[in-house]
CSV table of C-alpha atoms in Angstrom, one decimal:
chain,number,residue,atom,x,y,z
A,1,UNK,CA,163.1,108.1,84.8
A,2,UNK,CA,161.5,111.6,84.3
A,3,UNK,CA,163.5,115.0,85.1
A,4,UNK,CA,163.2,116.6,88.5
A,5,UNK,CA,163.2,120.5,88.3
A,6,UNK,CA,163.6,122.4,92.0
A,7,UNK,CA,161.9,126.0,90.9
A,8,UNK,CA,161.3,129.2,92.6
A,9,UNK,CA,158.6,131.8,91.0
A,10,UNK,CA,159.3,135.3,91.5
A,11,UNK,CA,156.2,137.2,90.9
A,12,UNK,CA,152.6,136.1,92.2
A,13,UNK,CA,150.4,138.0,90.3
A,14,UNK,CA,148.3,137.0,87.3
A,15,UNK,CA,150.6,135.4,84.8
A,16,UNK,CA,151.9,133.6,87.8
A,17,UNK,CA,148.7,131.7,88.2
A,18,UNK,CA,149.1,131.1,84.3
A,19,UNK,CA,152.1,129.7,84.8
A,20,UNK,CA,150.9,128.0,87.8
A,21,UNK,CA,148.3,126.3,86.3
A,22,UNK,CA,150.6,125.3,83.2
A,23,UNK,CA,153.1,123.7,85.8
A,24,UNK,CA,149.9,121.5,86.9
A,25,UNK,CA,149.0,120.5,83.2
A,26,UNK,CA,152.1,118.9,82.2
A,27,UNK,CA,151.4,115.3,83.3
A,28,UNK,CA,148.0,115.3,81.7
A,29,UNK,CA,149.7,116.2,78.0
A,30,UNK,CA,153.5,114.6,78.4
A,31,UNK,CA,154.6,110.9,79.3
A,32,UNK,CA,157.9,112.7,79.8
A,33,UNK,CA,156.9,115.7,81.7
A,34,UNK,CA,159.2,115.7,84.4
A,35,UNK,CA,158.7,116.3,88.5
A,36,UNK,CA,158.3,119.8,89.6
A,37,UNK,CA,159.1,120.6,92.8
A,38,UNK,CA,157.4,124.1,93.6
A,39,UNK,CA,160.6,125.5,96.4
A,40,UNK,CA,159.5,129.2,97.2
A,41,UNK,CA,157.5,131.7,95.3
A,42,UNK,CA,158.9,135.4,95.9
A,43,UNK,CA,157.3,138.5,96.3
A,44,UNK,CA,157.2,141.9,97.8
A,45,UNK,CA,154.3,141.5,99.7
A,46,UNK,CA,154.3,139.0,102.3
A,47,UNK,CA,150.4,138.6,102.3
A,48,UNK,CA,150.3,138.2,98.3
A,49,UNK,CA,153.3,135.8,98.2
A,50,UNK,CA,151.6,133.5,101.0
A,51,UNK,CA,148.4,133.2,99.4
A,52,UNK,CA,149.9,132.0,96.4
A,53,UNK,CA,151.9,129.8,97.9
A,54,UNK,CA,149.2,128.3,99.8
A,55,UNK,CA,146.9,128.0,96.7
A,56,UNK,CA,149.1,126.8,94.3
A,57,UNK,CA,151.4,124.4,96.3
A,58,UNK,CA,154.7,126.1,96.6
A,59,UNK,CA,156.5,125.0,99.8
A,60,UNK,CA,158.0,128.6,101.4
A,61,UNK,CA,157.8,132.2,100.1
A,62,UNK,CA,160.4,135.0,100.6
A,63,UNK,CA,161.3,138.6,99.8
A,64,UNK,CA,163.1,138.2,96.0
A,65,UNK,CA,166.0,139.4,97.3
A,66,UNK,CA,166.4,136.3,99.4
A,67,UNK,CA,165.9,133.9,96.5
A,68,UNK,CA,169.8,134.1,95.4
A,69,UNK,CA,171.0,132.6,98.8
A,70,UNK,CA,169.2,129.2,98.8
A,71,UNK,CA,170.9,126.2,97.1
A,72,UNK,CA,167.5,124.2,96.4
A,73,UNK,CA,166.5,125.9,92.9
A,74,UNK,CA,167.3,124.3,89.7
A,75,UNK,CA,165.5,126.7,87.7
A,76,UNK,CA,163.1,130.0,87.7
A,77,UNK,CA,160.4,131.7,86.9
A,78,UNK,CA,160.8,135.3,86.4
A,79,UNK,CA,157.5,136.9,87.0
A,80,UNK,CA,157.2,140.3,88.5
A,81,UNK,CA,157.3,143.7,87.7
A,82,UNK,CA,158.9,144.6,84.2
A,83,UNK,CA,161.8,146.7,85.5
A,84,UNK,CA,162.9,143.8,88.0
A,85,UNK,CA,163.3,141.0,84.9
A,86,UNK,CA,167.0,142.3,83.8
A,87,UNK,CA,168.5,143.0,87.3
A,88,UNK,CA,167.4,139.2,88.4
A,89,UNK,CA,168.2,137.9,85.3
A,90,UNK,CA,171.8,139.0,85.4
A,91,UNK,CA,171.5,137.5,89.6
A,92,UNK,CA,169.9,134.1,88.3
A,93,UNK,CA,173.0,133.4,85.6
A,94,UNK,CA,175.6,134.1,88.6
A,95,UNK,CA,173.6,131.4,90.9
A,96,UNK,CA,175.6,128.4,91.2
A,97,UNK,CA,172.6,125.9,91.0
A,98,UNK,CA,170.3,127.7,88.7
A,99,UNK,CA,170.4,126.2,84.9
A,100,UNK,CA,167.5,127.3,83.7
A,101,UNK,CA,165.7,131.1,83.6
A,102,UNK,CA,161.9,131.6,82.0
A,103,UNK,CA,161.9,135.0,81.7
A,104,UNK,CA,158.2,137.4,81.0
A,105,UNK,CA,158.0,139.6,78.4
A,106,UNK,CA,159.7,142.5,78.1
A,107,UNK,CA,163.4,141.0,78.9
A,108,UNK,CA,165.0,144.9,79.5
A,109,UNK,CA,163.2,148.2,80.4
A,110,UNK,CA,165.7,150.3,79.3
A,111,UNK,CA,168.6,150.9,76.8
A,112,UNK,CA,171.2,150.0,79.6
A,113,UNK,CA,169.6,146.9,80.9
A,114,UNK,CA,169.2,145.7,77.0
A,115,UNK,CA,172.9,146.4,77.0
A,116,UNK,CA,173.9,144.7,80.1
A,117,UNK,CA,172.1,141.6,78.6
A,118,UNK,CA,174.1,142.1,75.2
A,119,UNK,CA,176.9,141.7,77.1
A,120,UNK,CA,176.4,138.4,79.1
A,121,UNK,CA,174.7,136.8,75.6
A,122,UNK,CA,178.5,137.3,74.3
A,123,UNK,CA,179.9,135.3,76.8
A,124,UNK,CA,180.2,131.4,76.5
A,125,UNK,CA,177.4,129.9,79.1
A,126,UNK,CA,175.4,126.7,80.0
A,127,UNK,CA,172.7,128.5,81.0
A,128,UNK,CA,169.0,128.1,79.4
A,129,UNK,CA,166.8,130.7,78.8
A,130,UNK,CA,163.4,130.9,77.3
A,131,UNK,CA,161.2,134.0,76.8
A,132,UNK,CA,157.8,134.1,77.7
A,133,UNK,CA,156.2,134.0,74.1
A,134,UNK,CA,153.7,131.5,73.9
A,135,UNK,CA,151.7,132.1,70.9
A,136,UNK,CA,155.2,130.7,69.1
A,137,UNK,CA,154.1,127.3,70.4
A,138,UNK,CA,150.3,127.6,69.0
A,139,UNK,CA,149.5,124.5,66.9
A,140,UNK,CA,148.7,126.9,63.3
A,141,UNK,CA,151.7,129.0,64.5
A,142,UNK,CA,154.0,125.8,64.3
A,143,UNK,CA,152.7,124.2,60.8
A,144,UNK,CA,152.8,127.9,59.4
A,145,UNK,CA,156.6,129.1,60.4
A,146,UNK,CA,157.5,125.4,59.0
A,147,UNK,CA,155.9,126.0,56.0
A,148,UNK,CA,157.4,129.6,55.9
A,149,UNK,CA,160.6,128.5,56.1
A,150,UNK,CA,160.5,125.8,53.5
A,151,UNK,CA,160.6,128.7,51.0
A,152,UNK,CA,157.7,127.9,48.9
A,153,UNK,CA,156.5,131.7,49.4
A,154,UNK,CA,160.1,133.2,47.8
A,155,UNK,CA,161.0,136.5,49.4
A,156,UNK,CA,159.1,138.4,51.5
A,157,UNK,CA,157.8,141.8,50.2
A,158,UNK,CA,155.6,142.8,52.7
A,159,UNK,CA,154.1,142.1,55.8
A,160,UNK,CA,151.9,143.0,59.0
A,161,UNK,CA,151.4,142.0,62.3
A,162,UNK,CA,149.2,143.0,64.9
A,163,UNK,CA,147.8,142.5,68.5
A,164,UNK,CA,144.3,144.1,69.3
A,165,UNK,CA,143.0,145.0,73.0
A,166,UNK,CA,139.9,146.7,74.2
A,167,UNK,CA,140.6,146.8,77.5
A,168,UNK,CA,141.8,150.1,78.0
A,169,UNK,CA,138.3,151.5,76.6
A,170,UNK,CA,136.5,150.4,79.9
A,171,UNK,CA,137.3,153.1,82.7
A,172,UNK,CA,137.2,150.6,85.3
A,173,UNK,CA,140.1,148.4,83.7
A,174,UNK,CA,142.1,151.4,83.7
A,175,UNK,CA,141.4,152.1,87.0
A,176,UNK,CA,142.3,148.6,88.1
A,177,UNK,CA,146.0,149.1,86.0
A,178,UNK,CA,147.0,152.1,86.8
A,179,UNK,CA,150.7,150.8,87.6
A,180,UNK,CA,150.6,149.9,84.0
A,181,UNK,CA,149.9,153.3,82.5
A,182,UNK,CA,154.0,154.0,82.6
A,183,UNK,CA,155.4,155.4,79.9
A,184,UNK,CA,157.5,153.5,77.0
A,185,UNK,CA,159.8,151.5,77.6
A,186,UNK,CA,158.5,150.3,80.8
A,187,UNK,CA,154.9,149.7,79.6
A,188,UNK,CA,152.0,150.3,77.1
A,189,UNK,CA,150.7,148.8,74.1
A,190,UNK,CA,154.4,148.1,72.4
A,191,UNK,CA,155.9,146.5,75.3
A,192,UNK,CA,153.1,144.6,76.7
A,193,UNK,CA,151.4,143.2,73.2
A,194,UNK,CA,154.1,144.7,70.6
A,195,UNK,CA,156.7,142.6,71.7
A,196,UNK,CA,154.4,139.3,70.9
A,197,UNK,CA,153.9,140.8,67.6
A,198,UNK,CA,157.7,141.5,66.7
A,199,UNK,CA,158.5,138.0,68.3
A,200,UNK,CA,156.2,136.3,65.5
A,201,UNK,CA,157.8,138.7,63.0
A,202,UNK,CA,161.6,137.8,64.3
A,203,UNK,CA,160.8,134.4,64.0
A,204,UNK,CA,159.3,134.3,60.4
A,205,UNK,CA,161.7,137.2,59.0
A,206,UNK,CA,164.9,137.0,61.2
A,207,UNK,CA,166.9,139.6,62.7
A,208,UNK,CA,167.1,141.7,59.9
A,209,UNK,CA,163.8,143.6,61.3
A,210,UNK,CA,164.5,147.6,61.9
A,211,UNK,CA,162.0,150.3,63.0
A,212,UNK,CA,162.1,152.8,60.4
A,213,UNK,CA,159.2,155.4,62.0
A,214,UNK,CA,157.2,154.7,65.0
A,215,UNK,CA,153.7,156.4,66.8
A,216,UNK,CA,152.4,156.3,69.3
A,217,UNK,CA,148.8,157.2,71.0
A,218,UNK,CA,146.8,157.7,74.6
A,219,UNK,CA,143.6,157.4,72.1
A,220,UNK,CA,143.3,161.1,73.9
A,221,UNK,CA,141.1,159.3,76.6
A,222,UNK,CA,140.6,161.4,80.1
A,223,UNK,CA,142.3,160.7,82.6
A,224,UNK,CA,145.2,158.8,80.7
A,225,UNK,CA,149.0,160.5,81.3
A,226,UNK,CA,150.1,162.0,77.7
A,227,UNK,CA,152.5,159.8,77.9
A,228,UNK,CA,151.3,156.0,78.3
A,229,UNK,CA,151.4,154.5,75.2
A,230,UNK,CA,147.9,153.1,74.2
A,231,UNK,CA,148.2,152.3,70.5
A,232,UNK,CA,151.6,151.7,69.0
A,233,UNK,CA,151.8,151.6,65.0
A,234,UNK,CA,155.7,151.1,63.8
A,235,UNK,CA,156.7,151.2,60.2
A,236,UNK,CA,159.4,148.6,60.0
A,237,UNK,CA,161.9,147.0,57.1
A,238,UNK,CA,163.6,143.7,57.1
A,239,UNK,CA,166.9,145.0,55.4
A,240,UNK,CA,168.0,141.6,54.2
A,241,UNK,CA,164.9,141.4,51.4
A,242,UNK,CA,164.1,144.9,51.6
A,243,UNK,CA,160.7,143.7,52.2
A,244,UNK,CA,158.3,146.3,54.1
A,245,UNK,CA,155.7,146.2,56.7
A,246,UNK,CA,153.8,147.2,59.6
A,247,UNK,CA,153.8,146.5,63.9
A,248,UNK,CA,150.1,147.7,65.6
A,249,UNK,CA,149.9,147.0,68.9
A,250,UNK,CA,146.4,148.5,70.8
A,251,UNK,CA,145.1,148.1,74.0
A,252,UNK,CA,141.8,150.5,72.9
A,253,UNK,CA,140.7,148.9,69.5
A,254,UNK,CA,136.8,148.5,69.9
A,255,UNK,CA,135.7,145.3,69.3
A,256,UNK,CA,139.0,143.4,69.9
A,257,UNK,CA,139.1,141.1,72.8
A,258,UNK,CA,142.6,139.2,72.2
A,259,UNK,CA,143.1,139.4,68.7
A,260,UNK,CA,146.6,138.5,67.0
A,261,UNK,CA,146.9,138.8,63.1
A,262,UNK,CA,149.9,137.7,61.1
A,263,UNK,CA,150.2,138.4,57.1
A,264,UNK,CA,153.4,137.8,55.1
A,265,UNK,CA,153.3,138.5,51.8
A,266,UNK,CA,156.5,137.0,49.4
A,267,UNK,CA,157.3,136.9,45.5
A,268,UNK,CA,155.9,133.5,45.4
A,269,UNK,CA,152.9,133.6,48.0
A,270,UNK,CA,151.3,134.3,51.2
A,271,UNK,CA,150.6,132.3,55.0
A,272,UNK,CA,148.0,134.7,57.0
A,273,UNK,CA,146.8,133.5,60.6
A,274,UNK,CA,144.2,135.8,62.8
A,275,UNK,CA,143.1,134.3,65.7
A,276,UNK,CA,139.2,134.9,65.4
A,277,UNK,CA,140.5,131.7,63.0
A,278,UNK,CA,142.9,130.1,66.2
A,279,UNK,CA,143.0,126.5,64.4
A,280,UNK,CA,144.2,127.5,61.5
A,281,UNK,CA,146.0,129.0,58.6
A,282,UNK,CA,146.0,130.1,55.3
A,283,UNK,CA,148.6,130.3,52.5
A,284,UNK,CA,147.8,131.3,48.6
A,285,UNK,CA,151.0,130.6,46.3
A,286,UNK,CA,151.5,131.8,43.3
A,287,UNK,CA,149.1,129.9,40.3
A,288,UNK,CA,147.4,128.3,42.8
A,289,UNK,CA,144.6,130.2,45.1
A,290,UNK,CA,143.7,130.3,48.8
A,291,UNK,CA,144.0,127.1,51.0
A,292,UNK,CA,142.7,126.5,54.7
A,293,UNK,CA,145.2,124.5,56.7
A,294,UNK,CA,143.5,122.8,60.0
A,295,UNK,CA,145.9,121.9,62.3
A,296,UNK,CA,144.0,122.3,65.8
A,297,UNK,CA,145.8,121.1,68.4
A,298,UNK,CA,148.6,118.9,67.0
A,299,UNK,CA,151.6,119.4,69.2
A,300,UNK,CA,153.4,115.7,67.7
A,301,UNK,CA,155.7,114.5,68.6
A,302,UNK,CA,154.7,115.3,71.9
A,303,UNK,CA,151.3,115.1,73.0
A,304,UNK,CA,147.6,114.9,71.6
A,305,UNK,CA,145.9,114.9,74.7
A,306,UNK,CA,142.9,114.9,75.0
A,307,UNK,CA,142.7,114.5,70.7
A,308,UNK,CA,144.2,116.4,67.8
A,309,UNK,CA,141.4,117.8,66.4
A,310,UNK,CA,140.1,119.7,69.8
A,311,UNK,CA,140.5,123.7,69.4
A,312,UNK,CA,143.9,125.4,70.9
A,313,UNK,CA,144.1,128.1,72.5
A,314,UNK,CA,146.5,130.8,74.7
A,315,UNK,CA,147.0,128.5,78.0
A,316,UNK,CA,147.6,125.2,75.5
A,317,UNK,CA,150.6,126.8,74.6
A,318,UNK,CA,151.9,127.7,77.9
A,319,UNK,CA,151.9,124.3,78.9
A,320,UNK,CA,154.1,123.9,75.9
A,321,UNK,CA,156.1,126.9,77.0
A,322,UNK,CA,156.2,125.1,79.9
A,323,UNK,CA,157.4,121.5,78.6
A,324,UNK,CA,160.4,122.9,76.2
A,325,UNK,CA,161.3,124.9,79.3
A,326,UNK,CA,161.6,122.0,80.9
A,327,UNK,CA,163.5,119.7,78.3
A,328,UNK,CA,161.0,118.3,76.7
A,329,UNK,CA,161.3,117.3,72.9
A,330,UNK,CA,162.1,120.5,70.7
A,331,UNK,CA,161.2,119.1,67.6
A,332,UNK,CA,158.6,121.6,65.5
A,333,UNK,CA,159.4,123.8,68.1
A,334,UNK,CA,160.9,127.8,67.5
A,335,UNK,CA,162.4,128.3,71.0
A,336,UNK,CA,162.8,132.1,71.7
A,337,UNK,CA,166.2,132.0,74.2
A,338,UNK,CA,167.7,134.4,75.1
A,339,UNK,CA,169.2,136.1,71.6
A,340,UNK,CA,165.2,136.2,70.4
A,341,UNK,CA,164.1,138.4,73.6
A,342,UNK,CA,167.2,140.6,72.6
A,343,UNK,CA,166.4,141.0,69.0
A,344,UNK,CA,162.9,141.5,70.4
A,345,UNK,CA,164.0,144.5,72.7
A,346,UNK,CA,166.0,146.1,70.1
C-alpha cells in the first residue's frame, strides 16, 4: 500500500507551480509514488494564495503564520520569500505532526539564521529535510558523481563550476524582479544560482570547500543598486587535497539562457558536464582520451517512464526531488538534507 503524505505549501509563486506540477507527475514515473494530499497552501496575499489553491488543487489556504496550528500536515513545502525559510524552518521541526521539511534554496539569509540552523543540526532529531537542489538528481549528474567517487580520477587538482543567466540584460526582466535586486546575502547571482553551483561542488569535493577571495558585480547596468550582486566569481580551495578552483554565478552573461558547467580536474583524470550537453558526460583518464557517456534519462531503479533514452531536463528532476522527498528509493541518489544546505550557506 502506497504512502499518504498530508502537505501544506508555503509560498505560491513560481517555483510553487514547479513544485506543483512535480507533485502531479509522480504517478506517471513511480509505481510507488505515494498519495498526496494537497491540505493548505500559505501565503501573504489572500488573492495569490486562493488562486493557487484553486488551480492546483489544494483544499484551504491561510496566512503562514496560521500553518503551525493545524494538526493535518505530515510534511511541507517551504516556498516563499528567502528570509522567511530559516524562521519556518526552525517552526516546522517544533510541529508535532510535521516529519518532513523541503526547504528552497537559500536555507539562511544571514550569519545568525545559518547559526541558529547549526545549532538544531547538532541536536538528535527524526526529522527529514531535503534542500531544493534538483540538478543533483539529473540523469548525467548521477552516473557522473558515481563515477567520481569511485576514484578512478585520483585527487582532485582543480576545478570550476558555473551557472550562466541572461536575464538580467533585458530591462523589462529587471523591472518585473525588482524585489530580487537585494543585496547579498538575501539575493543576487551567489545566492540564487551560486548556491546550485557550490551544491554540485559540495557533493563531488566534500565539505572541505572554503572561499578564499570573492567578487562581485552590478555589470554597472543603470538603474541597478550598487549593491545587488549580478555576477559572482569566488576563488575557492578544497583544503583536504589542496586542489583549487573557481564558483561564477551570472545572471547577465549574454548568450546564456540556463547554462550549468561542471569541470573537475584530478591526478588521474577529468568528468566535465555543461548543459548545452544535458544527456551527458564526459571523463578523459589518464592514458586513455576523451569519452562521451549517454545516460539520458535513466533514473533505475526507479522509473523509465516514458523510456530511458528520451532527453532530461530541469522539471524531470524535480519530480525526482519530489519522489526521494517523499521516501521513495534512494539508491543512485545524493540527497542534500539538511547538513548539505548548511555546508552550502557557509
Amino acid at each position: 500500500m502506497a504512502q499518504h503524505f498530508r502537505i501544506a505549501f508555503l509560498g505560491s509563486g513560481g517555483i510553487a507551480r514547479a513544485h506543483a506540477y512535480a507533485l502531479d507527475a509522480l504517478k506517471y514515473y513511480y509505481d510507488d509514488a505515494p498519495e498526496v494530499e494537497r491540505v493548505v497552501v500559505a501565503s501573504p496575499t489572500a488573492a495569490h494564495r486562493e488562486a493557487f489553491a484553486s488551480r492546483y488543487g489544494f483544499r484551504e489556504t491561510c496566512a503562514p503564520d496560521d500553518v503551525w496550528a493545524r494538526d493535518d500536515l505530515d510534511a511541507v513545502y517551504l516556498l516563499g520569500a528567502n528570509l522567511t525559510h530559516t524562521p519556518q524552518f526552525l517552526k516546522a521541526v517544533e510541529h508535532p505532526t510535521i516529519r518532513r521539511m523541503y526547504i528552497e534554496k537559500p536555507i539562511a539569509a544571514s550569519k545568525e539564521q545559518l547559526a541558529d540552523l547549526e545549532a538544531f543540526a547538532s541536536k538528535d532529531h527524526i526529522r527529514f529535510v531535503m534542500m531544493g537542489f534538483q540538478f543533483l538528481q539529473k540523469s548525467p549528474i548521477r552516473k557522473a558523481l558515481a563515477h567520481w567517487q569511485s576514484g578512478d580520477f585520483g585527487t582532485p587538482v582543480h576545478f570550476r563550476a558555473e551557472y550562466l543567466h541572461s536575464s538580467y540584460l533585458n530591462p523589462d526582466y529587471r523591472q518585473k524582479h525588482t524585489n530580487r535586486m537585494a543585496a547579498l546575502p538575501l539575493d543576487g547571482a551567489a545566492v540564487d544560482l551560486g548556491s546550485h553551483a557550490l551544491s554540485l561542488l559540495t557533493a563531488f569535493l566534500g565539505d572541505g570547500l572554503s572561499v578564499r577571495q570573492a567578487t562581485a558585480t552590478n555589470g554597472q547596468i543603470a538603474g541597478v543598486p550598487a549593491e545587488t550582486d549580478l555576477c559572482t566569481i569566488a576563488l575557492m580551495e578544497e583544503t583536504g587535497s589542496g586542489a583549487v578552483g573557481t564558483m561564477t554565478a551570472s545572471r547577465i552573461t549574454a548568450g546564456a539562457g540556463d547554462q550549468l558547467k561542471l569541470e573537475l580536474h584530478g591526478t588521474l583524470g577529468s568528468i566535465l558536464f555543461d548543459t548545452a550537453q544535458p544527456d551527458c558526460y564526459h571523463s578523459f583518464q589518464a592514458g586513455g582520451s576523451w569519452r562521451r557517456h549517454d545516460v539520458y534519462s535513466d533514473y533505475l531503479p526507479a522509473s523509465k517512464f516514458t523510456s530511458d533514452y528520451v532527453p532530461s531536463g530541469w522539471l524531470r528532476a524535480l519530480v525526482h526531488n519530489h519522489y526521494l522527498f517523499l521516501g521513495g528509493n534512494p539508491e543512485g541518489s545524493f540527497i542534500p538534507g539538511l547538513a548539505h544546505g548548511i555546508q552550502v550557506q557557509r
